[in-house]
């Protein structure tokens, strides 16, 4: 078992380089299956979710090899069986993107229900509605979601809720359906646009990604491509709130400032100074943090994947802030961990009332999911004293070289291995 040990209280200064976007990578990697050819993907983040997807591809018979640190060649020509078993699928949410990708390539998919962060119920009814509209039959039995279709045809699909996953999965299947698919009330996140650009570079014909109506003309053949993944909006946002929380001054490089507007706006309201450049953004805080209210919404609203980091930041702002979670039913579980560090936050369902305290104090805490885990890292960096954060495998799912990047800007953080059973031996 590993944990982070953090001595807090240092204002962080310097430069951080942002990696490729996790949520684009986890859609693009399964999408390579559609090519039956060789794809070279650049700017691939080195995180455990990506390693798991590569292992799934290898188990399927694909050849995956690194050409450089963040450049990967994927050859999917030898994949024969469109099956992802429980042991592989349970590790991450994005394993269900093989449903759409296999349907597109083989007209058949058998994928065990996915894992991922636990924010309450995570239904996939909209994915299934989309596949069925395209002509697939979808059943769940013997622990698998099975989708099958002799031939798929374009359809008019209206999503009942804005869903990133359903938008991705329907795009993956519809690129090979005959005729035109119109997907309405689609998700507009930057990673949706990135996936559409990737698929178009493979020969697909997708228009309108980034708006709420996506039009997909099915094509017969898709080919290999060479494609760089966009920078990670949420990793960048996380370093922005970390800079703000520690009263630091950090230049965050390799970002698309347009993708960060909702976060930038809130940080300005909270009293930070922000300078935007073409592909970098500087966040500085010299004065106190002010209260501000935040509601998470699908893009271009304030991202739910920044909610724990923002709530944690507001826990040390002057005054009382209200944070409303507008996407997930149960994304405030980490607040109990923040209480151990002295935060004053009351949660009622999807609303948190955050009464700012002057400073948090170090404590022993546990990461409960990816963003909740990184929010605790942020809390610990701004707190007085030492914190120990356990269950850091959650954080390593989505942040490349978190320790190295934080140390470079002056953080006192290290990863410590606790031998299994150490507690019992010492007790
Ligand atoms: N929903 C349904 N039915 C569906 C699908 C979704 O009711 O068939 C509901 C969900 O219950 C939720 C809302 O729609 O209330 C949005 O869910 P969405 O499908 O957009 O989420 P997701 O695709 O499962 C992705 C990201 C999450 C991020 C959400 C929202 C990936 C792999 N995951 O999840 O990222 O929170 O979109 O932006 O792209 C993270 O990176 O930490 C993370 C959790």
XYZ file of C-alpha atoms and ligand atoms in Angstrom:
471
model
C 0.000 0.000 0.000
C 1.192 3.514 -0.736
C 0.341 6.891 0.745
C 1.271 10.527 0.227
C 2.973 12.372 3.061
C 2.616 16.139 2.690
C 4.006 18.973 4.805
C 1.712 21.869 4.022
C 1.852 25.612 4.175
C 4.288 26.427 1.321
C 3.090 28.877 -1.330
C 3.812 27.108 -4.647
C 5.770 28.953 -7.347
C 6.955 27.989 -10.800
C 5.802 26.214 -13.931
C 3.759 23.073 -14.495
C 3.294 21.247 -17.807
C -0.162 19.725 -18.347
C -0.499 16.202 -19.806
C -2.968 14.841 -22.349
C -6.620 14.718 -21.316
C -7.618 11.573 -19.417
C -11.235 11.627 -20.521
C -10.250 12.108 -24.174
C -7.621 9.358 -23.974
C -10.018 6.838 -22.435
C -12.426 7.353 -25.358
C -9.788 7.544 -28.117
C -7.963 4.362 -27.066
C -11.048 2.090 -27.416
C -11.922 3.983 -30.634
C -8.712 2.685 -32.270
C -10.516 -0.662 -32.568
C -12.653 0.874 -35.356
C -9.635 1.246 -37.652
C -8.495 -2.356 -38.188
C -5.198 -0.644 -38.877
C -2.356 1.143 -37.047
C -2.951 4.359 -35.068
C -0.244 6.492 -33.486
C -1.534 8.558 -30.578
C 0.544 11.397 -29.136
C 0.260 13.253 -25.830
C -1.085 10.100 -24.131
C -1.160 10.681 -20.356
C 0.861 8.210 -18.323
C -1.855 7.273 -15.809
C -3.231 3.987 -14.565
C -6.586 4.267 -16.408
C -4.639 4.372 -19.679
C -2.415 1.417 -18.684
C -5.543 -0.632 -17.934
C -7.034 0.164 -21.355
C -3.759 -0.850 -23.030
C -3.847 -4.139 -21.115
C -7.441 -4.717 -22.268
C -6.338 -4.089 -25.886
C -3.371 -6.455 -25.506
C -5.611 -9.146 -24.001
C -7.848 -8.739 -27.060
C -4.876 -9.420 -29.352
C -3.871 -5.851 -30.263
C -0.254 -4.762 -30.400
C 0.424 -1.706 -28.223
C 3.911 -0.214 -28.001
C 5.387 3.065 -26.828
C 7.333 4.962 -29.522
C 8.250 7.759 -27.081
C 7.338 8.774 -23.516
C 3.776 9.845 -24.399
C 3.435 8.451 -27.949
C 1.867 5.057 -28.488
C 1.359 2.897 -31.552
C -1.758 0.713 -31.467
C -2.320 -2.011 -34.038
C -5.814 -3.492 -33.729
C -5.745 -5.677 -36.874
C -5.510 -8.942 -34.946
C -8.476 -8.408 -32.633
C -10.942 -11.227 -33.226
C -13.213 -11.506 -30.188
C -15.327 -8.475 -29.156
C -15.279 -9.400 -25.464
C -14.114 -7.481 -22.361
C -14.438 -9.711 -19.268
C -15.261 -8.602 -15.712
C -11.680 -8.777 -14.474
C -10.661 -6.060 -16.970
C -13.874 -4.000 -17.156
C -14.324 -3.572 -13.414
C -11.303 -1.298 -13.060
C -12.648 1.710 -14.933
C -15.727 3.365 -16.342
C -14.353 3.791 -19.847
C -14.210 0.026 -20.449
C -17.807 0.393 -21.660
C -16.581 2.391 -24.669
C -15.639 -0.997 -26.127
C -19.406 -1.560 -26.517
C -19.736 1.212 -29.117
C -16.353 0.506 -30.718
C -16.984 -3.258 -31.075
C -20.503 -2.661 -32.397
C -18.988 -0.334 -35.009
C -16.316 -2.850 -36.051
C -17.886 -6.291 -35.493
C -21.638 -5.604 -35.181
C -21.336 -7.372 -31.817
C -20.038 -6.568 -28.322
C -19.872 -8.372 -24.964
C -18.594 -6.166 -22.161
C -18.890 -6.709 -18.440
C -20.501 -3.715 -16.656
C -17.870 -1.045 -15.924
C -16.271 0.169 -12.687
C -15.193 3.743 -11.963
C -15.643 6.366 -9.236
C -18.683 5.887 -7.015
C -20.953 8.962 -7.007
C -24.202 7.066 -6.485
C -26.153 5.348 -9.256
C -24.432 5.520 -12.667
C -27.053 4.265 -15.160
C -26.299 3.494 -18.822
C -29.862 3.629 -20.131
C -28.996 6.403 -22.616
C -26.163 4.356 -24.117
C -28.556 1.437 -24.588
C -31.275 3.692 -25.995
C -28.765 4.922 -28.590
C -27.547 1.451 -29.587
C -31.142 0.223 -29.916
C -32.097 3.221 -32.050
C -29.250 2.252 -34.400
C -30.774 -1.237 -34.706
C -28.807 -3.223 -32.101
C -30.339 -5.653 -29.648
C -29.005 -5.148 -26.150
C -29.332 -7.699 -23.337
C -27.640 -8.246 -19.991
C -26.965 -11.798 -18.933
C -24.247 -13.953 -17.337
C -22.514 -10.761 -16.162
C -22.186 -9.205 -19.603
C -23.851 -6.400 -21.508
C -24.359 -7.901 -24.954
C -25.082 -5.771 -28.003
C -25.646 -7.281 -31.409
C -26.755 -6.080 -34.815
C -26.511 -7.601 -38.309
C -26.662 -4.110 -39.760
C -26.927 -0.709 -38.082
C -28.775 2.221 -39.622
C -28.475 5.928 -38.838
C -31.211 7.255 -36.542
C -32.518 10.387 -34.863
C -31.585 10.072 -31.171
C -32.518 12.550 -28.423
C -30.658 12.022 -25.147
C -32.962 12.375 -22.104
C -29.994 13.627 -20.047
C -26.774 15.207 -21.256
C -24.325 12.334 -20.957
C -20.642 12.319 -21.906
C -20.494 8.519 -21.923
C -23.646 8.038 -24.015
C -22.510 10.692 -26.509
C -19.147 8.907 -26.887
C -20.617 5.422 -27.164
C -23.271 6.449 -29.692
C -20.666 8.257 -31.817
C -18.455 5.142 -31.776
C -21.274 2.910 -33.011
C -22.860 5.405 -35.430
C -19.679 6.131 -37.428
C -20.143 2.724 -39.095
C -23.992 2.699 -39.289
C -25.540 3.158 -42.732
C -26.847 6.677 -43.376
C -27.236 9.706 -41.127
C -27.414 9.727 -37.328
C -28.559 12.926 -35.623
C -27.727 12.997 -31.937
C -29.567 15.747 -30.044
C -28.926 17.045 -26.519
C -25.392 15.722 -26.905
C -22.602 16.464 -24.422
C -20.294 19.326 -25.476
C -17.189 18.655 -23.357
C -13.767 19.293 -24.963
C -13.090 15.540 -24.962
C -16.220 14.974 -27.108
C -14.785 17.345 -29.702
C -11.392 15.643 -29.440
C -12.917 12.204 -30.011
C -14.851 13.511 -33.042
C -11.651 15.019 -34.473
C -9.836 11.736 -33.895
C -12.608 9.716 -35.588
C -12.703 12.169 -38.520
C -8.934 11.749 -38.903
C -9.679 7.995 -39.280
C -12.124 8.699 -42.112
C -15.377 9.247 -40.183
C -17.789 12.035 -41.119
C -18.911 13.761 -37.898
C -20.079 17.364 -37.726
C -21.327 19.542 -34.907
C -19.288 18.055 -32.043
C -19.060 20.740 -29.358
C -22.677 21.803 -30.012
C -25.723 19.950 -28.742
C -26.549 18.477 -32.169
C -24.014 16.054 -33.646
C -24.525 14.725 -37.186
C -22.779 11.522 -38.168
C -22.773 10.172 -41.726
C -21.811 6.492 -41.519
C -18.777 5.356 -43.529
C -17.790 1.877 -44.778
C -14.107 1.991 -43.980
C -11.963 3.647 -41.344
C -8.182 3.781 -41.470
C -5.215 4.353 -39.184
C -4.155 7.833 -38.169
C -1.618 9.884 -36.271
C -3.298 12.065 -33.636
C -2.296 14.199 -30.606
C -4.682 14.258 -27.611
C -5.733 17.681 -26.262
C -4.398 18.936 -22.906
C -6.323 17.899 -19.807
C -8.822 20.579 -18.784
C -9.303 19.111 -15.305
C -5.611 18.544 -14.572
C -5.024 22.204 -15.530
C -7.963 23.322 -13.377
C -6.582 21.315 -10.470
C -3.202 23.103 -10.611
C -5.136 26.382 -10.804
C -6.975 25.672 -7.535
C -3.762 24.335 -5.955
C -1.959 27.595 -6.841
C -4.891 29.559 -5.406
C -5.149 27.432 -2.242
C -1.465 27.818 -1.362
C -1.350 31.560 -2.108
C 1.141 30.781 -4.866
C 2.025 31.963 -8.361
C 2.039 29.197 -10.974
C 2.315 29.289 -14.768
C 0.356 26.318 -16.084
C 1.627 25.378 -19.552
C 0.176 23.326 -22.431
C -3.460 24.305 -21.796
C -6.360 25.553 -23.919
C -7.473 28.650 -21.920
C -10.930 28.580 -23.581
C -11.601 25.193 -21.909
C -10.806 26.734 -18.517
C -13.121 29.769 -18.675
C -15.665 28.567 -16.102
C -12.842 27.827 -13.627
C -11.001 31.074 -14.390
C -14.172 33.071 -13.793
C -14.736 31.515 -10.351
C -11.112 31.983 -9.307
C -11.270 35.670 -10.251
C -14.451 36.012 -8.162
C -12.587 34.329 -5.312
C -9.849 36.969 -5.487
C -7.137 35.391 -7.682
C -5.253 37.150 -10.452
C -5.286 35.270 -13.737
C -3.317 35.967 -16.898
C -4.187 34.059 -20.050
C -1.697 33.422 -22.851
C -2.092 31.397 -26.088
C -1.392 28.019 -24.498
C -0.697 28.767 -20.856
C -2.384 30.400 -17.906
C -0.892 32.051 -14.805
C -2.684 31.899 -11.457
C -1.542 34.060 -8.564
C -3.039 34.873 -5.179
C -1.646 37.437 -2.809
C -4.706 38.523 -0.776
C -7.408 36.584 1.064
C -9.810 34.264 -0.737
C -13.397 35.500 -1.039
C -16.540 33.417 -0.812
C -18.322 32.593 -4.060
C -21.168 30.304 -5.079
C -20.639 27.497 -7.574
C -23.018 25.184 -9.423
C -21.654 22.348 -11.518
C -23.238 21.765 -14.922
C -22.403 19.990 -18.181
C -19.902 21.902 -20.353
C -19.600 24.875 -20.763
C -20.785 25.126 -17.156
C -18.467 24.688 -14.166
C -17.151 21.085 -14.421
C -18.275 18.566 -11.820
C -14.756 17.095 -11.962
C -13.506 20.366 -10.400
C -16.174 20.446 -7.674
C -14.143 18.766 -4.890
C -11.107 20.990 -5.605
C -13.283 24.151 -5.642
C -15.198 23.205 -2.483
C -11.869 22.539 -0.771
C -10.586 25.936 -1.907
C -13.704 27.688 -0.602
C -13.257 25.942 2.754
C -10.444 28.458 3.395
C -12.200 31.514 1.871
C -13.571 34.403 3.918
C -17.346 33.994 4.361
C -19.868 31.313 3.472
C -20.085 29.821 -0.035
C -22.753 27.560 -1.481
C -21.662 24.734 -3.796
C -24.386 22.902 -5.728
C -23.593 19.646 -7.516
C -25.692 19.643 -10.670
C -24.430 16.447 -12.349
C -23.996 13.632 -9.801
C -26.331 12.585 -6.948
C -23.635 11.824 -4.403
C -20.359 13.676 -4.920
C -19.748 15.184 -1.474
C -18.652 12.054 0.399
C -15.091 13.405 0.695
C -16.353 16.256 2.916
C -16.055 13.961 5.966
C -12.319 13.695 5.243
C -12.053 17.499 5.011
C -13.773 17.757 8.402
C -10.791 15.900 9.881
C -8.636 18.744 8.605
C -10.809 21.378 10.269
C -13.124 22.360 7.380
C -16.642 23.553 8.243
C -18.931 22.221 5.544
C -22.539 21.096 5.840
C -23.939 18.899 3.113
C -27.617 18.502 2.369
C -28.082 16.250 -0.652
C -26.568 18.001 -3.648
C -25.804 21.267 -1.810
C -22.824 22.076 0.409
C -22.725 25.127 2.655
C -19.051 25.967 3.075
C -18.155 28.225 5.979
C -14.582 29.339 5.387
C -11.960 28.814 8.100
C -8.607 30.609 8.230
C -6.469 27.531 7.569
C -6.889 23.752 7.511
C -4.658 21.536 9.631
C -2.837 18.371 8.604
C -4.488 15.013 9.315
C -4.618 11.373 8.244
C -7.210 11.054 5.494
C -8.303 8.696 2.707
C -8.889 9.340 -0.988
C -12.412 8.142 -1.822
C -12.236 8.727 -5.573
C -10.032 10.457 -8.137
C -11.022 14.121 -7.775
C -11.838 13.796 -4.079
C -8.330 12.384 -3.636
C -6.606 15.234 -5.430
C -8.741 17.720 -3.483
C -7.240 16.243 -0.290
C -3.760 16.721 -1.751
C -4.683 20.365 -2.360
C -6.078 20.667 1.181
C -2.892 19.165 2.625
C -0.642 21.482 0.593
C -2.441 24.538 1.988
C -2.799 23.194 5.554
C -0.471 23.740 8.467
C 1.351 20.604 9.563
C 1.679 17.141 8.094
C -1.004 15.124 6.315
C -1.011 11.511 5.236
C -3.320 10.516 2.391
C -4.158 6.852 1.895
C -5.761 4.993 -1.028
C -3.822 7.104 -3.508
C -4.389 4.582 -6.297
C -7.526 6.641 -6.962
C -5.446 9.752 -7.637
C -2.968 7.893 -9.830
C -5.795 6.873 -12.143
C -5.894 10.381 -13.541
C -2.839 12.554 -12.707
C 0.450 11.940 -14.507
C 3.500 12.403 -12.260
C 1.568 14.362 -9.639
C 4.443 14.160 -7.152
C 7.114 15.275 -9.634
C 5.029 18.176 -10.923
C 4.187 19.390 -7.404
C 7.759 19.040 -6.130
C 8.957 21.137 -9.080
C 6.816 24.053 -7.867
C 8.010 23.724 -4.285
C 5.617 21.280 -2.651
C 6.839 19.102 0.207
C 5.185 15.845 -0.872
C 6.479 12.316 -1.070
C 5.064 8.886 -1.709
C 5.711 6.311 0.986
C 5.201 2.575 0.700
C 3.600 0.970 3.719
C 4.486 -2.730 3.816
C 1.372 -4.948 3.876
C 0.488 -5.853 7.444
C 2.850 -3.194 8.846
C 0.225 -1.989 11.286
C -0.447 -5.477 12.644
C 3.290 -6.143 13.106
C 3.856 -2.888 14.952
C 0.740 -3.130 17.068
N -26.777 9.406 -16.880
C -27.984 8.774 -17.008
N -28.077 7.777 -17.956
C -27.034 7.403 -18.739
C -25.811 8.074 -18.587
C -25.699 9.086 -17.641
O -28.959 9.079 -16.330
O -27.192 6.499 -19.561
C -26.663 10.518 -15.885
C -25.633 10.205 -14.792
O -26.222 9.470 -13.734
C -25.196 11.600 -14.380
C -25.290 12.412 -15.684
O -26.128 11.644 -16.562
O -26.102 12.133 -13.457
C -23.961 12.648 -16.396
O -23.288 11.426 -16.597
P -22.269 11.210 -17.801
O -22.733 10.056 -18.603
O -22.034 12.512 -18.500
O -20.943 10.799 -17.036
P -19.880 9.687 -17.475
O -19.772 9.645 -18.936
O -20.139 8.446 -16.727
C -17.882 11.344 -17.617
C -16.518 11.454 -17.011
C -16.654 11.828 -15.545
C -17.432 13.129 -15.420
C -18.771 13.039 -16.160
C -19.511 14.360 -16.219
C -15.258 9.877 -18.310
C -14.563 8.556 -18.362
N -15.842 10.172 -17.159
O -18.556 10.328 -16.894
O -15.317 12.047 -15.118
O -17.696 13.397 -14.069
O -18.538 12.600 -17.521
O -18.733 15.339 -16.834
O -15.247 10.628 -19.276
C -13.519 12.100 -13.621
O -12.760 12.295 -14.589
O -13.156 12.246 -12.428
C -14.905 11.696 -13.873
C -15.650 11.118 -12.978
